[in-house]
PDB file of C-alpha atoms in Angstrom:
ATOM      1  CA  UNK X 163      -7.008  14.537 -16.227  1.00 42.00           C
ATOM      2  CA  UNK X 164      -5.770  11.069 -15.261  1.00 41.00           C
ATOM      3  CA  UNK X 165      -6.252   9.798 -18.835  1.00 45.00           C
ATOM      4  CA  UNK X 166      -4.210  12.710 -20.207  1.00 39.00           C
ATOM      5  CA  UNK X 167      -1.437  11.993 -17.704  1.00 40.00           C
ATOM      6  CA  UNK X 168      -1.277   8.325 -18.716  1.00 45.00           C
ATOM      7  CA  UNK X 169      -1.162   9.197 -22.437  1.00 41.00           C
ATOM      8  CA  UNK X 170       1.582  11.787 -21.847  1.00 39.00           C
ATOM      9  CA  UNK X 171       3.754   9.437 -19.828  1.00 40.00           C
ATOM     10  CA  UNK X 172       3.251   6.605 -22.306  1.00 46.00           C
ATOM     11  CA  UNK X 173       4.269   8.881 -25.197  1.00 40.00           C
ATOM     12  CA  UNK X 174       7.379  10.031 -23.364  1.00 38.00           C
ATOM     13  CA  UNK X 175       8.402   6.433 -22.587  1.00 40.00           C
ATOM     14  CA  UNK X 176       9.063   5.695 -26.283  1.00 38.00           C
ATOM     15  CA  UNK X 177      11.732   8.376 -26.479  1.00 36.00           C
ATOM     16  CA  UNK X 178      13.711   7.525 -23.350  1.00 34.00           C
ATOM     17  CA  UNK X 179      15.547   4.256 -24.070  1.00 36.00           C
ATOM     18  CA  UNK X 180      15.128   0.877 -25.633  1.00 34.00           C
ATOM     19  CA  UNK X 181      13.044  -1.726 -23.793  1.00 32.00           C
ATOM     20  CA  UNK X 182      14.706  -3.325 -20.800  1.00 35.00           C
ATOM     21  CA  UNK X 183      12.671  -5.421 -18.380  1.00 39.00           C
ATOM     22  CA  UNK X 184      15.117  -4.586 -15.594  1.00 49.00           C
ATOM     23  CA  UNK X 185      13.743  -1.060 -15.836  1.00 44.00           C
ATOM     24  CA  UNK X 186      10.157  -2.265 -16.005  1.00 41.00           C
ATOM     25  CA  UNK X 187      10.531  -4.313 -12.823  1.00 51.00           C
ATOM     26  CA  UNK X 188      12.885  -3.585  -9.966  1.00 41.00           C
ATOM     27  CA  UNK X 189      13.150  -7.341  -9.411  1.00 36.00           C
ATOM     28  CA  UNK X 190      16.115  -7.914 -11.705  1.00 39.00           C
ATOM     29  CA  UNK X 191      18.336  -5.739  -9.576  1.00 32.00           C
ATOM     30  CA  UNK X 192      18.000  -2.143 -10.780  1.00 34.00           C
ATOM     31  CA  UNK X 193      19.645  -0.133  -7.999  1.00 36.00           C
ATOM     32  CA  UNK X 194      17.583   2.988  -8.552  1.00 43.00           C
ATOM     33  CA  UNK X 195      14.008   1.765  -9.027  1.00 51.00           C
ATOM     34  CA  UNK X 196      11.259   2.021  -6.425  1.00 56.00           C
ATOM     35  CA  UNK X 197      13.291   4.407  -4.269  1.00 66.00           C
ATOM     36  CA  UNK X 198      12.888   3.791  -0.563  1.00 73.00           C
ATOM     37  CA  UNK X 199      10.864   0.547  -0.785  1.00 82.00           C
ATOM     38  CA  UNK X 200      13.004  -1.810  -2.831  1.00 85.00           C
ATOM     39  CA  UNK X 201      11.519  -4.924  -1.199  1.00 89.00           C
ATOM     40  CA  UNK X 202       7.901  -4.024  -2.050  1.00 90.00           C
ATOM     41  CA  UNK X 203       6.144  -6.833  -3.972  1.00 91.00           C
ATOM     42  CA  UNK X 204       4.833  -4.452  -6.650  1.00 89.00           C
ATOM     43  CA  UNK X 205       5.159  -0.931  -7.993  1.00 87.00           C
ATOM     44  CA  UNK X 206       1.656  -0.026  -6.787  1.00 89.00           C
ATOM     45  CA  UNK X 207       2.495  -1.046  -3.207  1.00 92.00           C
ATOM     46  CA  UNK X 208       5.748   0.941  -3.376  1.00 91.00           C
ATOM     47  CA  UNK X 209       3.741   3.915  -4.667  1.00 91.00           C
ATOM     48  CA  UNK X 210       1.293   3.653  -1.755  1.00 92.00           C
ATOM     49  CA  UNK X 211       4.192   3.784   0.706  1.00 94.00           C
ATOM     50  CA  UNK X 212       5.724   6.786  -1.067  1.00 95.00           C
ATOM     51  CA  UNK X 213       4.782   8.250  -4.486  1.00 94.00           C
ATOM     52  CA  UNK X 214       8.427   9.132  -5.107  1.00 93.00           C
ATOM     53  CA  UNK X 215       9.133   5.403  -5.403  1.00 91.00           C
ATOM     54  CA  UNK X 216       7.654   5.199  -8.895  1.00 89.00           C
ATOM     55  CA  UNK X 217       9.837   7.853 -10.536  1.00 89.00           C
ATOM     56  CA  UNK X 218      11.959   5.179 -12.284  1.00 84.00           C
ATOM     57  CA  UNK X 219       9.076   3.216 -13.798  1.00 84.00           C
ATOM     58  CA  UNK X 220       9.517   2.868 -17.574  1.00 79.00           C
ATOM     59  CA  UNK X 221       6.782   1.658 -19.885  1.00 80.00           C
ATOM     60  CA  UNK X 222       3.091   0.986 -19.303  1.00 85.00           C
ATOM     61  CA  UNK X 223       2.061  -1.732 -16.871  1.00 85.00           C
ATOM     62  CA  UNK X 224      -1.136  -3.141 -15.437  1.00 90.00           C
ATOM     63  CA  UNK X 225      -1.255  -5.050 -12.148  1.00 92.00           C
ATOM     64  CA  UNK X 226      -4.066  -7.446 -11.253  1.00 93.00           C
ATOM     65  CA  UNK X 227      -4.817  -9.280  -8.006  1.00 94.00           C
ATOM     66  CA  UNK X 228      -7.430 -11.990  -7.570  1.00 93.00           C
ATOM     67  CA  UNK X 229      -8.779 -13.699  -4.491  1.00 91.00           C
ATOM     68  CA  UNK X 230     -11.923 -15.909  -4.490  1.00 88.00           C
ATOM     69  CA  UNK X 231     -15.208 -14.273  -3.418  1.00 83.00           C
ATOM     70  CA  UNK X 232     -13.755 -10.792  -3.988  1.00 90.00           C
ATOM     71  CA  UNK X 233     -13.577  -8.398  -6.946  1.00 88.00           C
ATOM     72  CA  UNK X 234     -10.405  -8.248  -9.021  1.00 91.00           C
ATOM     73  CA  UNK X 235      -8.074  -5.478  -7.877  1.00 90.00           C
ATOM     74  CA  UNK X 236      -6.060  -3.485 -10.396  1.00 90.00           C
ATOM     75  CA  UNK X 237      -3.527  -0.701 -10.755  1.00 92.00           C
ATOM     76  CA  UNK X 238      -1.930   1.081 -13.718  1.00 91.00           C
ATOM     77  CA  UNK X 239       1.679   2.297 -13.635  1.00 89.00           C
ATOM     78  CA  UNK X 240       3.568   4.096 -16.379  1.00 87.00           C
ATOM     79  CA  UNK X 241       6.567   6.324 -16.935  1.00 86.00           C
ATOM     80  CA  UNK X 242       9.659   7.153 -18.957  1.00 85.00           C
ATOM     81  CA  UNK X 243      12.362   6.272 -16.413  1.00 82.00           C
ATOM     82  CA  UNK X 244      12.492   9.768 -14.896  1.00 88.00           C
ATOM     83  CA  UNK X 245       8.802  10.585 -14.470  1.00 91.00           C
ATOM     84  CA  UNK X 246       6.312   7.948 -13.356  1.00 90.00           C
ATOM     85  CA  UNK X 247       2.617   7.791 -12.589  1.00 91.00           C
ATOM     86  CA  UNK X 248       0.199   5.362 -10.965  1.00 92.00           C
ATOM     87  CA  UNK X 249      -3.553   4.985 -10.789  1.00 92.00           C
ATOM     88  CA  UNK X 250      -4.745   2.545  -8.124  1.00 91.00           C
ATOM     89  CA  UNK X 251      -8.344   1.390  -7.753  1.00 85.00           C
ATOM     90  CA  UNK X 252      -8.090   1.582  -3.958  1.00 79.00           C
ATOM     91  CA  UNK X 253      -5.939   3.287  -1.354  1.00 78.00           C
ATOM     92  CA  UNK X 254      -4.576   0.079   0.176  1.00 88.00           C
ATOM     93  CA  UNK X 255      -6.315   0.634   3.520  1.00 93.00           C
ATOM     94  CA  UNK X 256      -6.613  -2.483   5.676  1.00 94.00           C
ATOM     95  CA  UNK X 257      -4.173  -4.443   3.531  1.00 95.00           C
ATOM     96  CA  UNK X 258      -0.845  -5.819   4.753  1.00 97.00           C
ATOM     97  CA  UNK X 259       1.249  -2.945   3.362  1.00 96.00           C
ATOM     98  CA  UNK X 260      -1.364  -0.257   3.990  1.00 94.00           C
ATOM     99  CA  UNK X 261      -2.789   1.844   6.773  1.00 95.00           C
ATOM    100  CA  UNK X 262      -5.418   0.570   9.245  1.00 95.00           C
ATOM    101  CA  UNK X 263      -8.576   2.480   8.397  1.00 93.00           C
ATOM    102  CA  UNK X 264     -11.485   3.288  10.706  1.00 94.00           C
ATOM    103  CA  UNK X 265     -13.850   0.329  10.739  1.00 94.00           C
ATOM    104  CA  UNK X 266     -16.755  -0.720  12.948  1.00 93.00           C
ATOM    105  CA  UNK X 267     -15.627  -3.857  14.767  1.00 92.00           C
ATOM    106  CA  UNK X 268     -18.843  -5.796  14.071  1.00 91.00           C
ATOM    107  CA  UNK X 269     -18.475  -5.039  10.364  1.00 93.00           C
ATOM    108  CA  UNK X 270     -14.834  -6.116  10.514  1.00 94.00           C
ATOM    109  CA  UNK X 271     -15.764  -9.399  12.201  1.00 93.00           C
ATOM    110  CA  UNK X 272     -18.430 -10.212   9.616  1.00 93.00           C
ATOM    111  CA  UNK X 273     -16.153  -9.637   6.637  1.00 92.00           C
ATOM    112  CA  UNK X 274     -13.419 -11.713   8.272  1.00 92.00           C
ATOM    113  CA  UNK X 275     -15.873 -14.576   8.742  1.00 92.00           C
ATOM    114  CA  UNK X 276     -17.036 -14.158   5.122  1.00 92.00           C
ATOM    115  CA  UNK X 277     -13.436 -13.815   3.880  1.00 92.00           C
ATOM    116  CA  UNK X 278     -14.215 -10.437   2.301  1.00 92.00           C
ATOM    117  CA  UNK X 279     -11.745  -7.632   1.641  1.00 92.00           C
ATOM    118  CA  UNK X 280     -12.252  -4.210   3.161  1.00 92.00           C
ATOM    119  CA  UNK X 281     -14.651  -2.203   0.970  1.00 85.00           C
ATOM    120  CA  UNK X 282     -12.434   0.622  -0.155  1.00 82.00           C
ATOM    121  CA  UNK X 283     -14.281   3.568  -1.672  1.00 85.00           C
ATOM    122  CA  UNK X 284     -11.217   5.552  -2.676  1.00 89.00           C
ATOM    123  CA  UNK X 285      -9.234   6.214  -5.834  1.00 90.00           C
ATOM    124  CA  UNK X 286      -5.512   6.823  -5.474  1.00 92.00           C
ATOM    125  CA  UNK X 287      -3.328   8.625  -8.019  1.00 93.00           C
ATOM    126  CA  UNK X 288       0.404   9.334  -7.754  1.00 95.00           C
ATOM    127  CA  UNK X 289       3.267  10.967  -9.670  1.00 95.00           C
ATOM    128  CA  UNK X 290       6.986  10.464  -9.011  1.00 94.00           C
ATOM    129  CA  UNK X 291       9.790  12.633 -10.411  1.00 94.00           C
ATOM    130  CA  UNK X 292      13.519  11.863 -10.319  1.00 92.00           C
ATOM    131  CA  UNK X 293      15.397  15.003  -9.262  1.00 93.00           C
ATOM    132  CA  UNK X 294      18.902  13.608  -8.718  1.00 92.00           C
ATOM    133  CA  UNK X 295      20.204  10.244  -9.930  1.00 88.00           C
ATOM    134  CA  UNK X 296      23.870   9.693  -9.114  1.00 89.00           C
ATOM    135  CA  UNK X 297      25.695   6.459  -8.336  1.00 85.00           C
ATOM    136  CA  UNK X 298      25.821   7.150  -4.574  1.00 88.00           C
ATOM    137  CA  UNK X 299      23.022   9.658  -4.155  1.00 92.00           C
ATOM    138  CA  UNK X 300      19.515   9.986  -5.511  1.00 91.00           C
ATOM    139  CA  UNK X 301      16.482  12.091  -4.682  1.00 93.00           C
ATOM    140  CA  UNK X 302      12.915  11.704  -5.920  1.00 94.00           C
ATOM    141  CA  UNK X 303       9.816  13.819  -5.354  1.00 96.00           C
ATOM    142  CA  UNK X 304       6.333  12.346  -5.190  1.00 95.00           C
ATOM    143  CA  UNK X 305       2.819  13.803  -5.231  1.00 97.00           C
ATOM    144  CA  UNK X 306      -0.415  11.951  -4.582  1.00 96.00           C
ATOM    145  CA  UNK X 307      -4.155  12.526  -4.622  1.00 95.00           C
ATOM    146  CA  UNK X 308      -6.838  10.449  -2.886  1.00 93.00           C
ATOM    147  CA  UNK X 309     -10.573  10.769  -3.412  1.00 92.00           C
ATOM    148  CA  UNK X 310     -13.335   9.156  -1.347  1.00 90.00           C
ATOM    149  CA  UNK X 311     -16.255   8.456  -3.694  1.00 88.00           C
ATOM    150  CA  UNK X 312     -18.923   9.382  -1.109  1.00 89.00           C
ATOM    151  CA  UNK X 313     -17.258  12.577   0.091  1.00 90.00           C
ATOM    152  CA  UNK X 314     -15.845  13.866  -3.182  1.00 86.00           C
ATOM    153  CA  UNK X 315     -12.882  15.836  -1.853  1.00 91.00           C
ATOM    154  CA  UNK X 316      -9.449  15.362  -3.396  1.00 93.00           C
ATOM    155  CA  UNK X 317      -6.823  15.083  -0.665  1.00 95.00           C
ATOM    156  CA  UNK X 318      -3.181  15.860  -1.517  1.00 96.00           C
ATOM    157  CA  UNK X 319       0.009  14.202  -0.358  1.00 97.00           C
ATOM    158  CA  UNK X 320       3.730  14.809  -0.780  1.00 97.00           C
ATOM    159  CA  UNK X 321       6.733  12.552  -0.352  1.00 96.00           C
ATOM    160  CA  UNK X 322      10.488  12.483  -0.853  1.00 95.00           C
ATOM    161  CA  UNK X 323      12.405   9.298  -1.541  1.00 93.00           C
ATOM    162  CA  UNK X 324      16.052   8.629  -2.210  1.00 91.00           C
ATOM    163  CA  UNK X 325      19.293   6.843  -1.572  1.00 90.00           C
ATOM    164  CA  UNK X 326      22.625   7.648   0.077  1.00 91.00           C
ATOM    165  CA  UNK X 327      25.274   5.038  -0.692  1.00 89.00           C
ATOM    166  CA  UNK X 328      23.810   1.764   0.672  1.00 89.00           C
ATOM    167  CA  UNK X 329      20.894   3.432   2.510  1.00 91.00           C
ATOM    168  CA  UNK X 330      17.398   4.016   1.079  1.00 92.00           C
ATOM    169  CA  UNK X 331      15.089   6.514   2.766  1.00 94.00           C
ATOM    170  CA  UNK X 332      11.714   8.177   2.351  1.00 95.00           C
ATOM    171  CA  UNK X 333       9.096  10.299   4.074  1.00 97.00           C
ATOM    172  CA  UNK X 334       5.494  10.694   2.930  1.00 97.00           C
ATOM    173  CA  UNK X 335       2.591  12.625   4.448  1.00 98.00           C
ATOM    174  CA  UNK X 336      -0.936  12.886   3.080  1.00 97.00           C
ATOM    175  CA  UNK X 337      -4.486  13.856   3.977  1.00 95.00           C
ATOM    176  CA  UNK X 338      -7.368  11.388   3.818  1.00 95.00           C
ATOM    177  CA  UNK X 339     -11.090  11.072   4.528  1.00 94.00           C
ATOM    178  CA  UNK X 340     -13.244   8.535   6.336  1.00 93.00           C
ATOM    179  CA  UNK X 341     -17.010   8.108   6.195  1.00 93.00           C
ATOM    180  CA  UNK X 342     -18.725   5.198   7.939  1.00 93.00           C
ATOM    181  CA  UNK X 343     -22.300   4.189   8.699  1.00 93.00           C
ATOM    182  CA  UNK X 344     -22.839   3.935  12.467  1.00 94.00           C
ATOM    183  CA  UNK X 345     -26.308   2.319  12.375  1.00 91.00           C
ATOM    184  CA  UNK X 346     -26.988   0.686  15.756  1.00 89.00           C
ATOM    185  CA  UNK X 347     -23.404  -0.441  16.421  1.00 92.00           C
ATOM    186  CA  UNK X 348     -21.996  -0.007  19.918  1.00 90.00           C
ATOM    187  CA  UNK X 349     -18.544   1.114  21.022  1.00 88.00           C
ATOM    188  CA  UNK X 350     -16.980  -2.027  22.571  1.00 83.00           C
ATOM    189  CA  UNK X 351     -14.943   0.045  25.036  1.00 81.00           C
ATOM    190  CA  UNK X 352     -17.716   2.280  26.411  1.00 84.00           C
ATOM    191  CA  UNK X 353     -20.849   0.268  25.592  1.00 87.00           C
ATOM    192  CA  UNK X 354     -22.477   3.436  24.193  1.00 90.00           C
ATOM    193  CA  UNK X 355     -24.079   3.311  20.710  1.00 92.00           C
ATOM    194  CA  UNK X 356     -21.946   5.284  18.244  1.00 92.00           C
ATOM    195  CA  UNK X 357     -24.967   7.082  16.788  1.00 92.00           C
ATOM    196  CA  UNK X 358     -25.967   8.305  20.259  1.00 91.00           C
ATOM    197  CA  UNK X 359     -22.455   9.506  21.062  1.00 91.00           C
ATOM    198  CA  UNK X 360     -21.997  11.375  17.748  1.00 92.00           C
ATOM    199  CA  UNK X 361     -25.635  12.381  17.320  1.00 90.00           C
ATOM    200  CA  UNK X 362     -25.712  11.081  13.755  1.00 92.00           C
ATOM    201  CA  UNK X 363     -26.171   7.892  11.741  1.00 92.00           C
ATOM    202  CA  UNK X 364     -22.881   8.498   9.930  1.00 94.00           C
ATOM    203  CA  UNK X 365     -19.403   9.598  10.957  1.00 95.00           C
ATOM    204  CA  UNK X 366     -16.930  11.640   8.897  1.00 95.00           C
ATOM    205  CA  UNK X 367     -13.336  12.546   9.661  1.00 95.00           C
ATOM    206  CA  UNK X 368     -10.397  14.115   7.844  1.00 95.00           C
ATOM    207  CA  UNK X 369      -7.049  12.860   9.116  1.00 96.00           C
ATOM    208  CA  UNK X 370      -3.320  12.931   8.370  1.00 97.00           C
ATOM    209  CA  UNK X 371      -1.100   9.914   7.707  1.00 97.00           C
ATOM    210  CA  UNK X 372       2.707  10.002   7.931  1.00 98.00           C
ATOM    211  CA  UNK X 373       4.941   7.222   6.571  1.00 97.00           C
ATOM    212  CA  UNK X 374       8.678   6.869   7.154  1.00 97.00           C
ATOM    213  CA  UNK X 375      10.684   4.267   5.212  1.00 96.00           C
ATOM    214  CA  UNK X 376      14.262   3.127   5.630  1.00 95.00           C
ATOM    215  CA  UNK X 377      16.133   0.225   4.069  1.00 94.00           C
ATOM    216  CA  UNK X 378      19.052  -1.183   2.134  1.00 92.00           C
ATOM    217  CA  UNK X 379      19.779  -3.371  -0.868  1.00 88.00           C
ATOM    218  CA  UNK X 380      22.742  -5.702  -1.297  1.00 87.00           C
ATOM    219  CA  UNK X 381      22.904  -7.356  -4.700  1.00 84.00           C
ATOM    220  CA  UNK X 382      19.679  -9.403  -5.011  1.00 85.00           C
ATOM    221  CA  UNK X 383      18.576  -8.980  -1.383  1.00 91.00           C
ATOM    222  CA  UNK X 384      16.565  -5.994  -0.118  1.00 91.00           C
ATOM    223  CA  UNK X 385      15.267  -5.122   3.350  1.00 94.00           C
ATOM    224  CA  UNK X 386      13.003  -2.226   4.356  1.00 95.00           C
ATOM    225  CA  UNK X 387      11.269  -0.821   7.408  1.00 96.00           C
ATOM    226  CA  UNK X 388       8.084   1.227   7.015  1.00 96.00           C
ATOM    227  CA  UNK X 389       6.519   3.101   9.936  1.00 98.00           C
ATOM    228  CA  UNK X 390       2.967   4.423   9.445  1.00 98.00           C
ATOM    229  CA  UNK X 391       1.302   6.688  11.997  1.00 97.00           C
ATOM    230  CA  UNK X 392      -2.239   8.080  12.063  1.00 97.00           C
ATOM    231  CA  UNK X 393      -3.946  10.196  14.737  1.00 94.00           C
ATOM    232  CA  UNK X 394      -7.643   9.429  14.395  1.00 96.00           C
ATOM    233  CA  UNK X 395     -10.215  11.382  16.373  1.00 95.00           C
ATOM    234  CA  UNK X 396     -12.463   8.305  16.274  1.00 94.00           C
ATOM    235  CA  UNK X 397     -10.017   6.330  18.438  1.00 93.00           C
ATOM    236  CA  UNK X 398      -8.590   7.278  21.828  1.00 91.00           C
ATOM    237  CA  UNK X 399      -4.970   6.498  20.919  1.00 93.00           C
ATOM    238  CA  UNK X 400      -2.873   6.898  17.735  1.00 95.00           C
ATOM    239  CA  UNK X 401      -2.650   4.040  15.270  1.00 97.00           C
ATOM    240  CA  UNK X 402       0.920   2.989  14.486  1.00 97.00           C
ATOM    241  CA  UNK X 403       2.165   0.275  12.148  1.00 98.00           C
ATOM    242  CA  UNK X 404       5.650  -1.068  11.528  1.00 98.00           C
ATOM    243  CA  UNK X 405       6.302  -3.267   8.499  1.00 98.00           C
ATOM    244  CA  UNK X 406       9.562  -5.187   8.141  1.00 97.00           C
ATOM    245  CA  UNK X 407       9.795  -6.426   4.558  1.00 96.00           C
ATOM    246  CA  UNK X 408      12.421  -8.321   2.577  1.00 95.00           C
ATOM    247  CA  UNK X 409      12.855  -9.627  -0.939  1.00 92.00           C
ATOM    248  CA  UNK X 410      15.296 -11.927  -2.685  1.00 90.00           C
ATOM    249  CA  UNK X 411      15.653 -12.456  -6.415  1.00 87.00           C
ATOM    250  CA  UNK X 412      16.879 -15.868  -7.587  1.00 87.00           C
ATOM    251  CA  UNK X 413      17.222 -15.882 -11.358  1.00 83.00           C
ATOM    252  CA  UNK X 414      13.670 -15.057 -12.555  1.00 84.00           C
ATOM    253  CA  UNK X 415      11.896 -15.782  -9.274  1.00 89.00           C
ATOM    254  CA  UNK X 416      11.186 -13.120  -6.650  1.00 90.00           C
ATOM    255  CA  UNK X 417      10.586 -14.131  -3.020  1.00 93.00           C
ATOM    256  CA  UNK X 418       8.964 -11.751  -0.527  1.00 95.00           C
ATOM    257  CA  UNK X 419       8.666 -12.132   3.224  1.00 97.00           C
ATOM    258  CA  UNK X 420       7.332  -9.474   5.592  1.00 97.00           C
ATOM    259  CA  UNK X 421       6.285  -8.999   9.215  1.00 98.00           C
ATOM    260  CA  UNK X 422       3.726  -6.425  10.369  1.00 98.00           C
ATOM    261  CA  UNK X 423       3.344  -5.035  13.897  1.00 98.00           C
ATOM    262  CA  UNK X 424       0.291  -2.926  14.595  1.00 97.00           C
ATOM    263  CA  UNK X 425      -0.864  -0.934  17.595  1.00 97.00           C
ATOM    264  CA  UNK X 426      -4.449   0.256  17.246  1.00 95.00           C
ATOM    265  CA  UNK X 427      -7.797   0.406  19.021  1.00 93.00           C
ATOM    266  CA  UNK X 428      -9.282  -1.898  16.370  1.00 92.00           C
ATOM    267  CA  UNK X 429     -10.276  -5.229  17.895  1.00 90.00           C
ATOM    268  CA  UNK X 430      -8.543  -8.458  16.927  1.00 91.00           C
ATOM    269  CA  UNK X 431     -10.363 -11.380  15.291  1.00 90.00           C
ATOM    270  CA  UNK X 432      -9.444 -14.986  16.032  1.00 87.00           C
ATOM    271  CA  UNK X 433     -11.565 -18.076  15.351  1.00 86.00           C
ATOM    272  CA  UNK X 434     -14.655 -15.961  14.697  1.00 86.00           C
ATOM    273  CA  UNK X 435     -14.361 -14.006  17.966  1.00 90.00           C
ATOM    274  CA  UNK X 436     -13.244 -10.450  18.749  1.00 89.00           C
ATOM    275  CA  UNK X 437     -10.855  -9.562  21.539  1.00 90.00           C
ATOM    276  CA  UNK X 438      -9.386  -6.302  22.834  1.00 89.00           C
ATOM    277  CA  UNK X 439      -5.702  -6.503  21.939  1.00 91.00           C
ATOM    278  CA  UNK X 440      -4.030  -3.253  21.050  1.00 93.00           C
ATOM    279  CA  UNK X 441      -0.915  -5.017  19.713  1.00 95.00           C
ATOM    280  CA  UNK X 442      -1.368  -7.279  16.710  1.00 96.00           C
ATOM    281  CA  UNK X 443       1.032  -8.996  14.311  1.00 96.00           C
ATOM    282  CA  UNK X 444       0.799 -10.587  10.866  1.00 97.00           C
ATOM    283  CA  UNK X 445       3.122 -12.192   8.326  1.00 98.00           C
ATOM    284  CA  UNK X 446       3.177 -11.977   4.550  1.00 98.00           C
ATOM    285  CA  UNK X 447       4.728 -14.261   1.972  1.00 97.00           C
ATOM    286  CA  UNK X 448       4.868 -14.096  -1.797  1.00 96.00           C
ATOM    287  CA  UNK X 449       6.484 -15.759  -4.807  1.00 96.00           C
ATOM    288  CA  UNK X 450       6.493 -14.228  -8.296  1.00 93.00           C
ATOM    289  CA  UNK X 451       7.902 -15.577 -11.543  1.00 90.00           C
ATOM    290  CA  UNK X 452       9.137 -13.267 -14.273  1.00 86.00           C
ATOM    291  CA  UNK X 453       8.082 -15.213 -17.369  1.00 86.00           C
ATOM    292  CA  UNK X 454       9.360 -12.525 -19.755  1.00 82.00           C
ATOM    293  CA  UNK X 455      10.096  -8.813 -19.849  1.00 78.00           C
ATOM    294  CA  UNK X 456       6.349  -8.260 -20.311  1.00 82.00           C
ATOM    295  CA  UNK X 457       4.777 -10.764 -17.930  1.00 88.00           C
ATOM    296  CA  UNK X 458       5.114 -11.642 -14.258  1.00 90.00           C
ATOM    297  CA  UNK X 459       2.729 -13.720 -12.140  1.00 93.00           C
ATOM    298  CA  UNK X 460       2.677 -15.258  -8.676  1.00 95.00           C
ATOM    299  CA  UNK X 461       0.851 -16.010  -5.451  1.00 97.00           C
ATOM    300  CA  UNK X 462       0.754 -14.206  -2.109  1.00 97.00           C
ATOM    301  CA  UNK X 463      -0.334 -15.019   1.424  1.00 97.00           C
ATOM    302  CA  UNK X 464      -2.168 -12.520   3.654  1.00 96.00           C
ATOM    303  CA  UNK X 465      -2.020  -9.554   1.275  1.00 95.00           C
ATOM    304  CA  UNK X 466      -5.474  -8.442   2.502  1.00 94.00           C
ATOM    305  CA  UNK X 467      -5.019  -9.387   6.183  1.00 95.00           C
ATOM    306  CA  UNK X 468      -7.484 -12.271   5.880  1.00 94.00           C
ATOM    307  CA  UNK X 469      -4.945 -15.103   6.162  1.00 94.00           C
ATOM    308  CA  UNK X 470      -5.887 -15.739   2.538  1.00 95.00           C
ATOM    309  CA  UNK X 471      -4.080 -16.767  -0.620  1.00 95.00           C
ATOM    310  CA  UNK X 472      -4.326 -14.547  -3.691  1.00 96.00           C
ATOM    311  CA  UNK X 473      -2.979 -14.582  -7.236  1.00 97.00           C
ATOM    312  CA  UNK X 474      -1.331 -11.627  -8.919  1.00 94.00           C
ATOM    313  CA  UNK X 475      -0.290 -10.786 -12.442  1.00 93.00           C
ATOM    314  CA  UNK X 476       1.664  -7.861 -13.876  1.00 90.00           C
ATOM    315  CA  UNK X 477       1.593  -7.171 -17.598  1.00 87.00           C
ATOM    316  CA  UNK X 478       3.796  -4.546 -19.252  1.00 81.00           C
ATOM    317  CA  UNK X 479       3.015  -3.314 -22.737  1.00 76.00           C
TER     318      UNK X 479
END
């Protein structure tokens, strides 16, 4: 199904318009691309925040991210300028621009010490369709599907994204699954072993995530706010995240700077120790160089919430 979608969108892209790298990448100032998340560092990140954001993608692109001691991440995006699609090897959970997933605190601490990314067992697909595209008003519709490899269910999502004069907006809601091994881990708040409390060695939960985005773009500068909220049964209080992101294009160089505020029951790691702090904050920085209409590469800081540096490359065919 996914392969057929990619082939269809790629075929349609030849008939839409001649090649223009400003349509491939939003970074050269296209006012309509990536909908409500114009400051997102990549099309895949914009798609994760709202599938409607990829409706203006034109061409076939592959995104890669590399960080030492971790597998290479990838995403495929394609479209004809009015209909876009994305296939992402993970859902973006526990990354800077993603949701905070359920995670055993001891497991979280160990992977932080080992500088390992969160082991994401999901596949994320998205489609964006441009419904209205006027100079002062635009509206896009997005659909998504997420599948946890161990559970097997396909969870749907729906989003709308658009613009009204200088304002960009979007709302996205989707279902998702969690499955974690409890083993002999203990709840740090109650001191009770998880397996004893739940009467099982594993824990499963279906939950709903809602994302609201709002922003603006003035010439080569873009600023966005994303608010992500999740009501987990596993935690006593809702998880809420606010991401303030900005981008600035100078000639062929894109600069990204973002600030993340999180309120969650997940513990905080610092210097190899865990502490109970419901409020947490992180920063993100990135620089990307558009070498040609087909190639862009750069470096990013803290993309995976490990205070790490990673390299990224986007190739459009």
